[in-house]
Coordinates of C-alpha atoms in Angstrom, one line a residue:
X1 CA 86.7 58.3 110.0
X2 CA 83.6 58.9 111.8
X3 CA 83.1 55.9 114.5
X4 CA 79.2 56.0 112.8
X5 CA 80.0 55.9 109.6
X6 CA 82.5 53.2 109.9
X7 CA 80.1 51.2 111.5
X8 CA 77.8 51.3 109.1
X9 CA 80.4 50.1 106.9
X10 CA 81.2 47.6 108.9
X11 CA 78.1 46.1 109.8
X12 CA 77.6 45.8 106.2
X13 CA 80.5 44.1 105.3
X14 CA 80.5 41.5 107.7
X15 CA 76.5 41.4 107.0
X16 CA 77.2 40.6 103.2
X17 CA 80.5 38.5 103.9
X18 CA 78.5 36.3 106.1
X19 CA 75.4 35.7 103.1
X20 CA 72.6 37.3 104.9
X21 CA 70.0 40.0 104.2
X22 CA 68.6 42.6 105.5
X23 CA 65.7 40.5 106.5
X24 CA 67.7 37.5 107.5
X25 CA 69.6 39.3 109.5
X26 CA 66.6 40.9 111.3
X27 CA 65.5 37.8 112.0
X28 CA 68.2 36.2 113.9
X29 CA 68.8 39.3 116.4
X30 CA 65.4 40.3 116.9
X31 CA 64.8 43.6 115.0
X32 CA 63.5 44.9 111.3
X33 CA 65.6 44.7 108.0
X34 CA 64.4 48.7 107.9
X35 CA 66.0 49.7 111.5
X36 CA 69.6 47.8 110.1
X37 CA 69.2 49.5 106.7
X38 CA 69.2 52.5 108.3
X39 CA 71.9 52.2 110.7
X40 CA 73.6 50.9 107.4
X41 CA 72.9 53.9 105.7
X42 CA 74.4 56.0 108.8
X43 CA 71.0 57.4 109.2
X44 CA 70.8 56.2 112.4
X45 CA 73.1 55.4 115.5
X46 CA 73.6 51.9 116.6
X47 CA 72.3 51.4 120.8
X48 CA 74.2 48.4 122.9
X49 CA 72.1 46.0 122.3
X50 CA 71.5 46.3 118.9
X51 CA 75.4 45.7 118.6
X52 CA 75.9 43.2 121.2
X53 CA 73.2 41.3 118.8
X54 CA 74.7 41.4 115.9
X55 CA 78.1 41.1 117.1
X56 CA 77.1 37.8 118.2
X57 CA 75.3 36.7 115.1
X58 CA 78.2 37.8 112.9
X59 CA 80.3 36.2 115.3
X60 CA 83.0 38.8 115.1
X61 CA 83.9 38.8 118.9
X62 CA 83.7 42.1 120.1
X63 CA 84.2 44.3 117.3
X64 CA 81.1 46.0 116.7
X65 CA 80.6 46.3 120.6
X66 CA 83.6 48.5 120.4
X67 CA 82.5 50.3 117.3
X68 CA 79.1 51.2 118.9
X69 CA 81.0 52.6 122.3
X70 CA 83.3 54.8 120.0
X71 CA 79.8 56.1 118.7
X72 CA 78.7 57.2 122.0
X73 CA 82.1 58.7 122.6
X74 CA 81.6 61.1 119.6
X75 CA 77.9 61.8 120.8
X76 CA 77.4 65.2 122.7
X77 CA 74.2 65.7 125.3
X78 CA 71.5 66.1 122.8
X79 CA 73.6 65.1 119.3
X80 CA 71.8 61.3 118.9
X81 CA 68.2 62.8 120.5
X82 CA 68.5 65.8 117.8
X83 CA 69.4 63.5 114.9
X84 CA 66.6 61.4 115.0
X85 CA 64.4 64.2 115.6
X86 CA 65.0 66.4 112.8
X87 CA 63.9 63.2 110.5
X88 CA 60.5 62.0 112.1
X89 CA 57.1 62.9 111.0
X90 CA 55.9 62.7 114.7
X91 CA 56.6 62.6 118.0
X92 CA 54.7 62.3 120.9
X93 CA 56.1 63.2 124.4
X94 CA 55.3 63.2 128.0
X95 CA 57.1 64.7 130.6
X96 CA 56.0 64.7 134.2
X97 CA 58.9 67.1 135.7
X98 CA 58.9 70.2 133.4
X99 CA 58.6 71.6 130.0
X100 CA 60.4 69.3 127.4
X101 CA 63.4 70.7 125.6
X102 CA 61.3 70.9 121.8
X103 CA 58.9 73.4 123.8
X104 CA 61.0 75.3 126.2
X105 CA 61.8 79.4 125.4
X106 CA 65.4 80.4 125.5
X107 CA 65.5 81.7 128.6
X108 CA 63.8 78.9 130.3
X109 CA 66.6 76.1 129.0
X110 CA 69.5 78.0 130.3
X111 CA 68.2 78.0 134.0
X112 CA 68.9 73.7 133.2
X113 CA 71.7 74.1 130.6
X114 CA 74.3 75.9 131.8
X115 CA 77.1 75.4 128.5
X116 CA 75.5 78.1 125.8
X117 CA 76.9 75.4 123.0
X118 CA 74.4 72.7 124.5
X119 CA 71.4 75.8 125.1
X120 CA 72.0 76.5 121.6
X121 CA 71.9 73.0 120.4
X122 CA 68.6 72.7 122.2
X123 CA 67.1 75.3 120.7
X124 CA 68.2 74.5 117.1
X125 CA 66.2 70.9 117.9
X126 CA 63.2 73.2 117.5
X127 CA 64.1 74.0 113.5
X128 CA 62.2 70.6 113.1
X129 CA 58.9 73.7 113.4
X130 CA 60.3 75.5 110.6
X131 CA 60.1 73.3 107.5
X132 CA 57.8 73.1 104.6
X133 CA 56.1 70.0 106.2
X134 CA 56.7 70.9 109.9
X135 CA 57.1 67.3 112.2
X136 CA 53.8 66.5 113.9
X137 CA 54.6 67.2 117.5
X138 CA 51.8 66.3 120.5
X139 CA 52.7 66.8 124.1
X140 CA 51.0 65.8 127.1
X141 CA 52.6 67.6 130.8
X142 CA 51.8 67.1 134.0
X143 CA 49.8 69.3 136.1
X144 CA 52.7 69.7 138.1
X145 CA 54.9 71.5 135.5
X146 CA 52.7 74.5 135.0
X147 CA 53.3 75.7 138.8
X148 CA 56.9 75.7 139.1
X149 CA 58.9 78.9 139.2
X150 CA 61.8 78.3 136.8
X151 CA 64.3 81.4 137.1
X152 CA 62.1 83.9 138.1
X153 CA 57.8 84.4 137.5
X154 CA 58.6 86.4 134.4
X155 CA 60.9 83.6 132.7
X156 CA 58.1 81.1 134.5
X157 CA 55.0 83.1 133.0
X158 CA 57.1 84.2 129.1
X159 CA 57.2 79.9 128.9
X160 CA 53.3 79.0 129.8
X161 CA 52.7 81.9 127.3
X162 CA 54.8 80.5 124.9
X163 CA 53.4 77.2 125.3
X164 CA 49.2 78.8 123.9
X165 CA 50.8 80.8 121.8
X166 CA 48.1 81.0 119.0
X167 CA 50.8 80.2 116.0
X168 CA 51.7 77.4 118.1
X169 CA 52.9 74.5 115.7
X170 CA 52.1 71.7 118.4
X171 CA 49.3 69.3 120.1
X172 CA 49.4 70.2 124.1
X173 CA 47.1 68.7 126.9
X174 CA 47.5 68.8 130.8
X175 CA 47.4 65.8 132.7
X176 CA 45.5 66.8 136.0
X177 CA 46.4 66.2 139.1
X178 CA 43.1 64.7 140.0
X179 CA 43.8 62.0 137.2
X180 CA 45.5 60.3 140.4
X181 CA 48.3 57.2 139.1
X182 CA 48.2 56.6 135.4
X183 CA 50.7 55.3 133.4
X184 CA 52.8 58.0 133.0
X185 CA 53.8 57.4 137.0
X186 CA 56.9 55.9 135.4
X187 CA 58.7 58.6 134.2
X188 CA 58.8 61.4 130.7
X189 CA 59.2 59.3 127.7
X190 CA 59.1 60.2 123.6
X191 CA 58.1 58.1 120.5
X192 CA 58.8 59.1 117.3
X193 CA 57.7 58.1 113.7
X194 CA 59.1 58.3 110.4
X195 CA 58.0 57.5 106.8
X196 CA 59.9 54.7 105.9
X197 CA 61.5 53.2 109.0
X198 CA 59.7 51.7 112.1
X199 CA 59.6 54.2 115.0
X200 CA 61.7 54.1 118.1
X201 CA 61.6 55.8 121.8
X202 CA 63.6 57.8 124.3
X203 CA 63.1 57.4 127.8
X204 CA 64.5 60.0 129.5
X205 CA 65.4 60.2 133.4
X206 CA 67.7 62.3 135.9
X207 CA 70.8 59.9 135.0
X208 CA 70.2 60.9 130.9
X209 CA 68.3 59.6 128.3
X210 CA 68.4 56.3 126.1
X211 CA 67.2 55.5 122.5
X212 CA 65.2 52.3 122.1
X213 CA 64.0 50.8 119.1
X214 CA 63.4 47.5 120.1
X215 CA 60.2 46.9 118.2
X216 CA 58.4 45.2 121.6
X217 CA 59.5 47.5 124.1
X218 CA 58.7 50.6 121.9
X219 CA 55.0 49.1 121.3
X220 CA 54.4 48.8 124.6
X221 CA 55.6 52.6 125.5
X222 CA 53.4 53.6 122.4
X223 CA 50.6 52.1 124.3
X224 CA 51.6 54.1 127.5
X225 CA 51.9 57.0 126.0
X226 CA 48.6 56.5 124.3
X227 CA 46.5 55.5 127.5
X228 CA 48.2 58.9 129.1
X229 CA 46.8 60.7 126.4
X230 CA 43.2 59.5 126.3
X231 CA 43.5 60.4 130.4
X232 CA 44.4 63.8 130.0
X233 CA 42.8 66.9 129.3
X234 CA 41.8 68.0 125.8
X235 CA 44.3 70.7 124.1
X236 CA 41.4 73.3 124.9
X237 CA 40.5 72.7 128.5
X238 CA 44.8 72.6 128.6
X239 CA 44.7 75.9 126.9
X240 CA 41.9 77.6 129.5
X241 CA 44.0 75.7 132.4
X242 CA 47.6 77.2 131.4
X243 CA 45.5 80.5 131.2
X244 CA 43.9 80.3 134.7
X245 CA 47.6 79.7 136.0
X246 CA 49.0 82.7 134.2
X247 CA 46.6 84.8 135.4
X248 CA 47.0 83.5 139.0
X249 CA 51.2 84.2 138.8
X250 CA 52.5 86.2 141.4
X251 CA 54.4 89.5 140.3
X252 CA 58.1 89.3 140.4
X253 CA 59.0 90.9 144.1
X254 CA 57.4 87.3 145.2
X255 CA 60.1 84.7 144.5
X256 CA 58.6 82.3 146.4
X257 CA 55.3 81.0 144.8
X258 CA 54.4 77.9 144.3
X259 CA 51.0 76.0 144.0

C-alpha cells in the first residue's frame, strides 16, 4: 500500500476510535478540521509536525511519526511541491536567486537539473497553465535574476523572452535593486490557495524545500510575500525592464557577461 494512503487511513481510524472530529481534533494539535480532512482524503501529504501532533494527541506512540517518514521516502524531488500545485487556484512566489521552476524554458532547467526524469517532471508542473481554468500564478524576481548568464546568452536571453511572452498566462514584477532590504532578504518562498482548504507555503533554500501549513506561520509569509509585492515594480515597468536587459545581452562569442 501506498505509505500516503495508509496514513490517511490510519489517521482516521485512530481519529474515529478515539471519539473526536475533525474540528476536535483541530483543536487539540493546532491546525483546521479542512487541512486533516484533506490529508484524510489522501489529497494532501502529512509534514513532521503535523504527525508528531497528532501522534501525541492520539497517543499512539510513534506510529504516525513513522507513517509520515515512509511518505517522504516515497516522495521524489518535486513529487509533494507538484501535487499540491496542480490543485491550487493561486500561487504567489518570490524567488531572489533565479527563475522559479513553474517559469523556467526547457533548456534553462536542465543547466540545474541534471536527471531528464526530474527536468521532465518540472516541466509537466507547468500543465497547471493548460486547463480550462488555468491556476492564478503571480511572481515577483529579483533584480538580480535577470543578469545572470545561465548556460549560455542564448539559453539566458530564449528564458527573459519567455518570461514577456505576450500569451503569457502569469502576473510578473521585478524587485529592483534600488528597493535596498525588504522582506524578501530572507530567502524564495511560495503560497498557494485552493477552493475549499486553507492555503499552505513552501520555503525553498539550497538544502531543499519544505511544505508548511501551519495556519500562523503561513499568515505571516502571506504577509511577506505581500509587503514584497507592494515594493516591487508593476508587471509593466517589469516588462520594459526585462526588455532593456534583452536588448543589452551580449552575443554569444562573450561568455562572460554579467551586470
Amino acid at each position: 500500500m501506498d505509505a500516503r494512503v495508509h496514513f490517511a487511513r490510519e489517521l482516521r481510524r485512530l481519529r474515529e476510535q478515539a471519539g473526536l472530529t475533525r474540528e476536535q481534533l483541530g483543536e487539540a494539535i493546532g491546525y483546521n478540521w479542512e487541512t486533516i480532512r484533506s490529508i484524510e482524503m489522501n489529497r494532501r501529504t502529512p509534514k513532521p509536525l503535523f504527525a508528531r501532533k497528532s501522534d501525541e494527541a492520539l497517543s499512539v506512540h510513534g506510529m504516525l511519526i513513522e507513517l509520515q517518514a515512509a511518505t517522504e521516502a516515497e516522495t521524489t524531488e518535486f513529487g509533494s511541491l507538484m501535487e499540491v500545485e496542480q490543485r491550487a487556484t493561486e500561487i504567489r512566489i518570490w524567488d531572489c536567486r533565479v527563475i522559479p521552476g513553474l517559469l523556467q524554458t526547457r533548456d534553462y532547467a536542465e543547466i540545474f537539473v541534471a536527471d531528464p526524469e526530474l527536468v521532465q517532471e518540472r516541466m509537466d508542473r507547468q500543465r497547471i497553465f493548460d486547463r480550462n481554468e488555468p491556476t492564478e500564478v503571480h511572481v515577483v524576481l529579483s533584480e538580480s535574476s535577470l543578469y545572470h548568464i545561465v548556460g549560455s546568452p542564448s539559453i539566458a536571453r530564449a528564458q527573459l523572452e519567455h518570461l514577456i511572452r505576450p500569451d503569457a498566462p502569469w502576473t510578473l514584477q521585478i524587485m529592483p535593486f534600488t528597493e535596498g532590504a525588504h522582506p524578501g532578504s530572507a530567502g524564495p518562498l511560495m503560497i498557494l490557495s485552493f477552493e475549499d482548504e486553507s492555503p499552505i507555503a513552501f520555503v525553498d533554500s539550497i538544502t531543499g524545500g519544505t511544505l508548511a501549513d501551519d495556519p500562523k506561520q503561513v499568515s505571516m509569509l502571506s504577509k511577506a510575500w505581500d509587503a514584497i509585492s507592494a515594493a516591487a515594480l508593476s508587471p509593466s515597468m517589469s516588462k520594459e525592464l526585462i526588455m532593456a536587459v534583452i536588448a543589452d545581452m551580449p552575443e554569444e562569442s562573450n561568455d562572460h557577461w554579467l551586470a
